[in-house]
Amino acid sequence: MPAPLRVVIVGGGTAGWMCAAALVGAVRPGVCEVRLVESDEIGIVGVGEATLPQIKEFNEYIGVIEADFMRKTNATFKLGIEFVDWGFKGSSYIHPFGVHGKPMGGVPFYQYWTKARQGGRTDDIEDFCLPIVASRLNRFDFPTTDEGGINSTFAYAYHFDANLYAGFLREFSEARGLRRTEGKVIDVTLRAQDGHIAAITLNSGEVIEGDLFIDCSGFRSLLMGKALEVGYEDWTPWLPCDRALAVPCERTGPLTPYTRSTAREAGWQWRIPLQHRTGNGYVYSSRFISDDEAAATLLANLDGAALDDPRPLRFQAGRREKSWHRNCVAVGLASGFLEPLESTSIYLIQVAITNLLKLMPARTIDPALVEEFNRLVDVEYERVRDFLILHYHANTRDDAPLWTYCREMDVPESLRRRMSLFQHRGHIHKYGQGLFAPPSWLSVFVGQGLRPAHYDPLVDNLPYERIVAEMDALRDSVALAARSMSDHAAFVDDYCASPAAVRLREGVAS
Ligand SMILES: Cc1cc2nc3c(=O)[nH]c(=O)nc-3n(C[C@H](O)[C@H](O)[C@H](O)COP(=O)(O)OP(=O)(O)OC[C@H]3O[C@@H](n4cnc5c(N)ncnc54)[C@H](O)[C@@H]3O)c2cc1C
């Protein structure tokens, strides 16, 4: 039996602990020996609080019990993201984790909706989507698995406290034998013959050797960026936000089962409801607003009293030219950053981990594995990038220079083609791999105000009266199904109330 592969993870943020949990949870002990190094002095970003439904698969894969994880991370359910004031001031739409309507005769529902609109009907496409209607009513229930039933037409994700999630995964990993070392990496030694990483040195003087190094050191990108000097592709011209201020506030009002993103003068503000507090932040472009003005805007737009001072964060949209180079794989912020508008960072961590597990190398690394890993990561990054740019670019706001800049900027050719196809005949090409699926594109296209010039002529195969009758019946069944769901707060309380939420409730009651 060959000696186990020595894997060294540098960093204990969400990326580091997700890697650790996956490796100790999924790989047999004799195959690899995993160590994680993190520095308490440096700390973690800790603001990744909204997720995509895929995280449920990750948690299930490593064997996490949902209610336990939710209780320990103050988590709530998420059915989508509401975008307020994005296309134009006064607008609101939800990007749901679910579909709008049902195809008829193999043709997507929105093609019929387009014909009905052109015929003078004023139906809102959101009324045909269960997770949207449920979100607007603050309702939640688990989806069913009876394919075709209305309650099987959506998925869900979570909002959680990112610091607690990292802690939860740490406990999980250490219980399964992971060795964690607290310490600061102060030096990286490269092998003379091939430039691979031989070892890292900690401030304690300890030298840790490894066969495979996973760089989860966050924006510092200590191994991939600094030691191996892999360059960074800057996407700021398309995604100009480069700073954020994050602040939690008291929880007030109903517990919404969705994230809210409100467009502001120089960026956008997030609102993420947790069981015991609400997370908020203003993501903005320093070209268009000062830090002080951004802080004032954020603090003036909270639901309840701020629980801390706003915490500043700086970043640059883009990605490393390679996510796997020599014997180092960068995961998380060390591999790139795309703003959290669509909650994609943790998803990108998950994708990197899943692909690494599939392409796990031996001590001698086959270059084909490296090439394939980088190709898969690139595809994901570019698809998310295009989707994010769409939110900024397709706007008709005339109240602030950021929005004019974004409307007038050149966009990547891949996005330009997608927009043209939709505007021509409502066509949305389904990707073979990666985010996002057509229902997501549809919600943002329509929500941002784009409309197809024509509908698919196959729609004319059905009589108009039948189309509108089907639409009416569908809208009624969506409304009924949403009203039959539980109140989100009551559901969370019953399923996974956290100690902090219970204290809050008792404090409020007394
Ligand atoms: C404003 C903002 C909002 C975000 N919101 C979301 C969201 O809603 N949803 C989402 O999916 N993602 C979001 N993200 C992204 C998300 O926060 C990150 O993807 C996630 O936290 C992973 O971070 P990380 O583990 O890569 O880095 P970090 O959390 O920064 O962790 C880095 C680790 O490396 C360690 N380290 C660094 N240098 C050294 C050293 N020299 N020696 C030893 N250890 C070292 C640190 O101690 C730390 O443990 C957001 C990001 C930002 C900036």
XYZ file of C-alpha atoms and ligand atoms in Angstrom:
563
model
C 0.000 0.000 0.000
C 1.533 3.386 -0.985
C 2.121 5.985 1.723
C -0.864 8.319 2.141
C -0.865 11.586 0.211
C 0.096 14.363 2.621
C -2.412 17.170 2.081
C -1.793 20.530 3.742
C -4.616 23.084 3.819
C -3.552 26.656 4.554
C -6.491 28.642 5.942
C -9.459 27.960 8.174
C -12.222 30.085 6.672
C -15.251 28.616 4.941
C -13.012 27.369 2.111
C -10.442 25.695 4.369
C -12.973 23.976 6.576
C -15.171 22.867 3.674
C -12.083 21.281 2.059
C -11.096 19.655 5.319
C -14.581 18.293 6.002
C -14.869 16.895 2.483
C -11.458 15.260 2.604
C -11.891 13.634 6.007
C -15.547 12.867 5.333
C -15.168 11.340 1.896
C -11.634 10.001 1.443
C -10.539 6.802 3.215
C -7.981 7.481 5.994
C -5.154 5.472 4.392
C -5.449 7.422 1.133
C -4.652 10.851 2.466
C -3.443 12.475 5.612
C -4.923 15.944 6.034
C -3.554 18.841 8.080
C -5.012 22.314 8.335
C -3.104 25.413 9.398
C -4.907 28.593 10.344
C -3.977 31.797 12.079
C -6.263 33.084 14.824
C -4.431 36.391 14.636
C -5.403 36.894 10.973
C -8.957 35.571 11.311
C -11.444 34.910 8.519
C -13.595 37.033 6.215
C -16.701 35.510 7.795
C -19.317 37.336 5.751
C -20.493 34.570 3.392
C -23.993 34.192 4.777
C -26.234 33.479 1.792
C -25.958 30.287 -0.242
C -27.313 28.385 -3.228
C -29.274 25.097 -3.067
C -26.180 23.077 -4.034
C -24.807 23.499 -0.501
C -27.464 21.053 0.649
C -25.805 18.390 -1.542
C -22.422 19.218 -0.018
C -23.746 18.910 3.528
C -25.499 15.655 2.699
C -22.383 14.317 0.983
C -20.237 14.792 4.063
C -23.002 13.508 6.350
C -24.277 16.653 8.070
C -27.713 16.473 9.728
C -29.658 19.468 8.454
C -31.575 20.495 11.585
C -28.413 20.163 13.692
C -26.388 22.302 11.297
C -29.159 24.939 11.092
C -29.538 25.123 14.870
C -25.798 25.546 15.346
C -25.376 28.227 12.671
C -28.550 30.269 13.318
C -29.664 29.335 9.826
C -32.887 30.158 8.022
C -34.284 28.938 4.707
C -33.796 30.748 1.423
C -36.075 30.425 -1.614
C -34.371 33.066 -3.758
C -33.124 36.645 -3.919
C -35.255 39.750 -4.235
C -33.729 42.478 -6.413
C -35.090 45.909 -5.582
C -34.490 48.993 -7.789
C -32.152 47.124 -10.140
C -33.671 47.474 -13.619
C -35.153 50.833 -12.680
C -36.006 52.627 -9.450
C -39.230 51.267 -7.997
C -38.812 47.796 -9.546
C -38.690 44.525 -7.635
C -38.299 40.967 -8.793
C -37.247 37.679 -7.253
C -34.695 35.300 -8.696
C -36.194 32.081 -7.319
C -34.767 28.614 -6.819
C -37.506 27.222 -8.999
C -39.338 27.412 -12.281
C -41.933 29.771 -13.718
C -44.934 27.835 -14.981
C -44.990 24.505 -16.779
C -43.942 23.774 -20.360
C -46.807 23.020 -22.769
C -46.228 20.804 -25.777
C -42.485 20.865 -25.024
C -42.326 24.655 -25.277
C -41.210 26.670 -22.229
C -43.994 28.414 -20.329
C -42.597 31.919 -20.777
C -43.080 31.620 -24.525
C -46.837 31.328 -23.903
C -46.625 34.128 -21.367
C -44.931 36.318 -24.006
C -47.723 35.623 -26.490
C -50.370 36.371 -23.852
C -48.620 39.665 -23.012
C -48.504 40.565 -26.662
C -52.206 39.695 -26.798
C -52.888 42.301 -24.113
C -52.818 40.202 -20.910
C -50.982 41.791 -17.999
C -50.076 38.676 -15.984
C -46.965 39.006 -13.841
C -44.688 36.042 -14.597
C -43.879 35.823 -10.870
C -47.449 34.661 -10.156
C -46.622 31.374 -11.902
C -43.663 30.544 -9.688
C -44.296 28.900 -6.325
C -41.080 29.935 -4.498
C -41.703 33.560 -5.487
C -45.320 33.605 -4.344
C -44.321 31.786 -1.135
C -41.504 34.294 -0.561
C -43.834 37.245 -0.912
C -46.074 35.637 1.747
C -43.110 34.675 4.000
C -44.042 31.016 3.710
C -41.830 27.951 3.631
C -42.157 24.192 3.361
C -39.882 21.464 2.094
C -40.284 20.676 -1.594
C -41.756 17.290 -2.452
C -40.148 14.722 -4.746
C -43.254 13.833 -6.794
C -41.979 15.090 -10.131
C -44.633 17.133 -11.876
C -46.452 18.166 -8.668
C -46.465 21.897 -7.979
C -44.601 21.427 -4.677
C -41.733 19.722 -6.482
C -40.965 22.783 -8.624
C -38.486 24.477 -6.308
C -35.364 23.985 -4.225
C -34.019 25.873 -1.244
C -30.773 27.068 0.274
C -29.789 28.640 3.596
C -28.770 31.868 5.212
C -26.326 31.189 8.056
C -23.690 32.741 10.254
C -20.470 32.107 8.311
C -18.265 32.167 11.414
C -20.443 29.513 13.002
C -20.441 27.409 9.822
C -16.619 27.348 9.774
C -16.705 26.369 13.485
C -19.304 23.685 12.800
C -17.166 22.157 10.037
C -14.100 22.352 12.262
C -15.834 20.342 14.973
C -17.045 17.894 12.319
C -13.550 17.477 10.828
C -11.651 17.228 14.091
C -14.065 14.544 15.288
C -13.010 12.554 12.208
C -9.313 12.834 12.885
C -8.277 16.051 11.140
C -5.129 17.592 12.590
C -5.386 21.364 13.012
C -2.464 23.624 13.791
C -2.816 27.198 14.898
C -0.014 29.291 13.484
C 1.003 31.841 10.934
C 2.744 30.754 7.758
C 5.824 32.941 7.425
C 7.706 31.139 4.669
C 7.061 28.835 1.735
C 9.862 26.595 0.427
C 9.852 25.601 -3.240
C 11.623 22.505 -4.597
C 14.619 23.508 -6.690
C 14.010 20.899 -9.406
C 10.403 21.720 -10.358
C 9.191 24.701 -8.341
C 6.628 22.602 -6.459
C 5.912 23.562 -2.863
C 8.031 21.432 -0.545
C 7.024 22.872 2.813
C 5.600 25.793 4.748
C 7.197 27.283 7.835
C 5.125 28.599 10.725
C 5.968 31.427 13.104
C 6.550 28.775 15.780
C 9.449 27.485 13.663
C 7.601 24.298 12.750
C 8.127 23.130 9.182
C 5.242 21.251 7.556
C 6.002 19.213 4.459
C 3.348 18.031 2.049
C 2.619 16.443 -1.309
C -0.426 18.581 -2.134
C -1.062 22.060 -0.770
C -4.526 23.615 -0.781
C -4.382 27.384 -0.625
C -7.402 28.607 1.343
C -5.630 31.675 2.690
C -8.274 34.089 1.422
C -7.526 37.333 -0.415
C -3.839 37.001 0.580
C -3.493 33.976 -1.733
C -0.344 33.112 0.122
C 0.672 30.041 -1.873
C -0.879 30.499 -5.313
C -0.489 34.264 -5.629
C 2.537 35.074 -3.484
C 4.741 31.948 -3.489
C 3.922 30.575 -6.963
C 3.279 33.998 -8.512
C 0.231 32.937 -10.490
C -1.270 36.129 -11.952
C -4.744 37.578 -11.462
C -7.204 38.387 -14.232
C -8.904 41.681 -13.374
C -12.635 41.868 -14.166
C -13.175 45.299 -12.579
C -14.087 46.933 -15.915
C -17.229 44.739 -15.932
C -17.814 44.469 -12.195
C -16.668 47.814 -10.799
C -17.549 47.270 -7.120
C -14.356 46.943 -5.112
C -15.349 47.535 -1.498
C -17.958 46.504 1.015
C -19.085 47.488 4.472
C -20.780 44.772 6.525
C -22.898 45.303 9.633
C -25.363 43.123 11.536
C -28.550 44.640 12.929
C -31.346 43.615 15.235
C -33.934 41.323 13.763
C -37.273 43.009 13.296
C -40.395 42.172 11.338
C -41.262 38.867 9.693
C -38.525 36.311 8.948
C -38.282 36.487 5.172
C -37.298 33.271 3.333
C -35.158 35.159 0.820
C -32.132 37.430 0.563
C -32.747 41.019 -0.486
C -30.422 43.006 -2.708
C -31.305 46.684 -3.116
C -29.507 48.689 -5.791
C -28.051 51.923 -4.457
C -26.300 54.903 -5.983
C -22.873 53.258 -6.211
C -23.588 49.550 -5.779
C -26.071 47.526 -3.792
C -27.048 46.609 -0.268
C -27.640 43.088 0.994
C -30.064 41.996 3.671
C -29.734 38.454 4.990
C -32.178 37.269 7.663
C -30.750 34.912 10.291
C -32.586 33.482 13.270
C -31.138 35.911 15.808
C -30.080 38.943 13.710
C -30.037 40.336 10.204
C -26.818 40.598 8.182
C -26.404 43.712 6.030
C -23.749 45.147 3.794
C -23.160 47.742 1.114
C -21.071 46.525 -1.841
C -19.889 49.602 -3.743
C -17.463 51.045 -6.222
C -14.943 53.419 -4.665
C -14.897 55.287 -7.998
C -18.462 56.434 -7.412
C -18.825 56.990 -3.651
C -16.627 57.706 -0.628
C -16.352 55.251 2.264
C -18.060 57.694 4.624
C -21.010 58.218 2.301
C -21.322 54.468 1.807
C -21.345 53.907 5.587
C -23.994 56.589 6.066
C -26.170 55.042 3.339
C -25.844 51.583 4.859
C -26.649 52.696 8.394
C -29.618 54.731 7.215
C -31.133 51.672 5.558
C -31.190 49.000 8.267
C -34.334 47.289 9.576
C -33.264 47.629 13.198
C -30.491 49.003 15.423
C -26.935 48.273 14.233
C -25.215 45.709 16.458
C -21.679 46.763 15.561
C -19.677 49.283 13.569
C -19.597 48.669 9.807
C -16.663 46.433 8.911
C -14.740 47.412 5.760
C -13.632 44.863 3.145
C -11.719 45.450 -0.075
C -11.551 43.242 -3.141
C -10.975 43.087 -6.844
C -13.354 41.169 -9.102
C -11.543 38.506 -11.083
C -9.819 35.167 -10.809
C -6.373 33.611 -10.681
C -5.067 32.647 -14.098
C -4.915 29.097 -12.774
C -6.587 27.529 -9.770
C -4.292 24.479 -9.829
C -0.600 25.038 -10.478
C 2.165 22.514 -9.788
C 1.188 20.844 -6.461
C -1.012 23.645 -5.248
C -4.786 24.090 -5.602
C -6.363 27.431 -4.673
C -9.887 27.299 -3.275
C -12.130 30.140 -2.132
C -10.981 33.738 -2.128
C -7.401 32.617 -2.829
C -8.611 31.566 -6.299
C -10.694 34.627 -7.161
C -13.554 36.853 -6.183
C -16.962 37.496 -7.665
C -19.155 39.786 -5.648
C -21.838 38.125 -3.537
C -24.799 39.410 -5.604
C -25.926 35.868 -6.429
C -24.356 34.114 -3.410
C -21.957 32.197 -5.613
C -18.667 32.163 -3.656
C -19.459 29.232 -1.408
C -20.844 27.414 -4.455
C -17.506 28.005 -6.248
C -15.699 26.548 -3.224
C -17.938 23.505 -3.435
C -17.289 23.089 -7.158
C -13.531 23.253 -6.604
C -13.735 20.629 -3.866
C -15.979 18.309 -5.884
C -13.651 18.507 -8.872
C -10.577 18.017 -6.711
C -12.086 14.890 -5.194
C -12.837 13.593 -8.690
C -9.370 14.410 -9.982
C -7.434 13.593 -6.797
C -3.765 13.195 -7.754
C -1.142 10.730 -6.608
C 2.251 11.948 -5.362
C 3.298 12.482 -8.944
C 0.743 14.795 -10.455
C -0.510 14.013 -13.952
C -0.734 17.309 -15.918
C -4.006 16.131 -17.504
C -5.687 16.353 -14.077
C -4.442 19.893 -13.613
C -5.602 20.959 -17.047
C -9.073 19.487 -16.572
C -9.481 21.027 -13.126
C -8.549 24.469 -14.421
C -10.900 24.106 -17.381
C -13.824 23.199 -15.097
C -13.122 26.064 -12.692
C -12.768 28.544 -15.578
C -16.125 27.544 -17.031
C -17.845 28.120 -13.688
C -16.192 31.487 -13.076
C -17.030 32.801 -16.538
C -20.665 31.736 -16.312
C -21.153 33.368 -12.936
C -19.332 36.476 -14.189
C -21.687 36.868 -17.165
C -24.754 36.407 -15.000
C -23.593 39.060 -12.538
C -22.741 41.522 -15.296
C -26.265 41.141 -16.707
C -27.734 42.604 -13.476
C -25.617 45.732 -13.842
C -25.724 46.129 -17.595
C -29.460 45.691 -18.282
C -30.636 48.769 -16.417
C -32.519 51.917 -17.369
C -31.571 53.941 -14.285
C -30.572 57.523 -14.954
C -30.009 58.686 -11.397
C -26.319 57.893 -10.806
C -23.118 57.609 -12.871
C -22.410 53.965 -11.879
C -25.591 52.835 -13.605
C -24.896 54.835 -16.743
C -21.372 53.427 -16.864
C -22.657 49.855 -16.527
C -25.380 50.307 -19.146
C -22.889 51.705 -21.656
C -19.930 49.374 -20.995
C -18.927 46.640 -23.416
C -19.855 43.233 -22.053
C -18.178 39.867 -22.741
C -19.147 38.406 -26.109
C -20.646 35.339 -24.396
C -23.128 37.565 -22.543
C -23.877 39.744 -25.551
C -24.873 36.608 -27.505
C -27.117 35.359 -24.688
C -28.880 38.697 -24.430
C -29.414 38.891 -28.216
C -30.874 35.395 -28.338
C -33.322 36.228 -25.601
C -34.308 39.564 -27.094
C -34.860 37.993 -30.495
C -37.215 35.146 -29.621
C -36.933 34.472 -25.922
C -34.403 31.728 -26.477
C -32.316 30.736 -23.430
C -29.603 28.223 -24.152
C -29.141 25.592 -21.441
C -25.520 25.169 -20.338
C -24.149 21.646 -20.278
C -22.140 22.517 -17.173
C -22.164 25.154 -14.507
C -24.465 27.903 -13.285
C -27.062 29.194 -14.071
C -30.003 27.235 -15.513
C -32.562 28.876 -17.866
C -35.135 29.714 -15.113
C -32.496 31.867 -13.406
C -31.627 33.702 -16.604
C -35.313 34.176 -17.345
C -35.998 35.776 -13.972
C -33.145 38.253 -14.377
C -33.828 39.018 -18.053
C -37.496 39.749 -17.345
C -36.814 41.348 -13.963
C -34.282 43.762 -15.448
C -36.793 44.753 -18.109
C -35.681 42.808 -21.204
C -38.462 41.443 -23.413
C -38.302 39.190 -26.477
C -39.402 40.815 -29.741
C -41.126 37.573 -30.815
C -42.240 34.369 -29.207
C -41.431 30.870 -30.411
C -43.822 30.159 -33.350
C -44.480 26.658 -31.912
C -46.683 28.456 -29.397
C -49.218 29.032 -32.190
C -49.845 25.274 -32.309
C -52.111 25.689 -29.264
C -55.334 27.727 -29.444
C -55.032 31.050 -27.596
C -58.072 30.257 -25.400
C -56.419 27.071 -24.213
C -53.206 28.938 -23.374
C -54.945 31.510 -21.211
C -57.139 28.875 -19.547
C -54.015 26.862 -18.621
C -52.358 30.030 -17.341
C -55.334 30.918 -15.140
C -55.467 27.410 -13.689
C -51.740 27.406 -13.025
C -51.768 30.786 -11.297
C -54.578 29.582 -9.020
C -52.787 26.373 -8.107
C -49.563 28.263 -7.319
C -51.455 30.691 -5.072
C -53.213 27.837 -3.289
C -49.990 25.864 -2.780
C -48.208 28.949 -1.380
C -51.033 29.722 1.038
C -50.928 26.103 2.250
C -47.291 26.408 3.315
C -46.209 27.230 6.879
C -45.126 30.618 8.073
C -41.331 30.663 7.631
C -40.565 31.829 11.191
C -42.856 29.181 12.687
C -41.293 26.493 10.491
C -37.748 27.436 11.552
C -38.800 27.637 15.194
C -40.263 24.175 15.069
C -37.519 22.540 13.019
C -34.247 24.058 14.164
C -34.582 26.957 16.634
C -31.102 27.999 17.737
C -30.312 28.831 21.383
C -29.729 32.479 20.374
C -33.141 32.631 18.690
C -34.822 31.085 21.732
C -33.122 33.650 24.011
C -34.222 36.428 21.688
C -37.805 35.174 21.704
C -37.849 34.844 25.485
C -36.281 38.294 25.878
C -38.908 39.795 23.610
C -41.699 38.009 25.454
C -40.585 39.037 28.953
C -18.452 41.488 1.345
C -18.515 40.031 1.099
C -19.744 39.365 1.205
C -19.818 37.997 0.915
N -21.029 37.359 0.959
C -21.124 36.072 0.541
C -22.367 35.389 0.487
O -23.408 35.915 0.869
N -22.373 34.117 0.013
C -21.239 33.483 -0.403
O -21.312 32.346 -0.880
N -20.054 34.090 -0.307
C -19.966 35.351 0.136
N -18.745 35.964 0.217
C -17.547 35.192 -0.040
C -17.232 34.346 1.189
O -17.074 35.183 2.316
C -15.966 33.564 0.965
O -16.046 32.855 -0.227
C -15.762 32.580 2.076
O -15.828 33.200 3.314
C -14.457 31.870 1.918
O -13.414 32.627 2.361
P -12.004 31.926 2.451
O -12.116 30.765 3.350
O -11.498 31.711 1.078
O -11.098 33.081 3.087
P -11.040 33.646 4.582
O -12.315 33.577 5.282
O -10.379 34.981 4.477
O -10.051 32.670 5.316
C -8.670 32.738 5.125
C -7.969 31.865 6.120
O -6.586 31.862 5.823
C -5.870 32.064 7.017
N -4.582 32.673 6.716
C -4.325 33.746 5.915
N -3.006 34.003 5.913
C -2.422 33.080 6.719
C -1.105 32.840 7.151
N -0.084 33.607 6.787
N -0.883 31.797 7.981
C -1.896 31.002 8.414
N -3.165 31.192 8.043
C -3.424 32.226 7.222
C -6.770 32.952 7.859
O -6.436 32.877 9.220
C -8.117 32.321 7.560
O -8.308 31.211 8.404
C -18.645 37.305 0.557
C -17.416 37.967 0.517
C -17.331 39.311 0.775
C -16.014 39.999 0.730
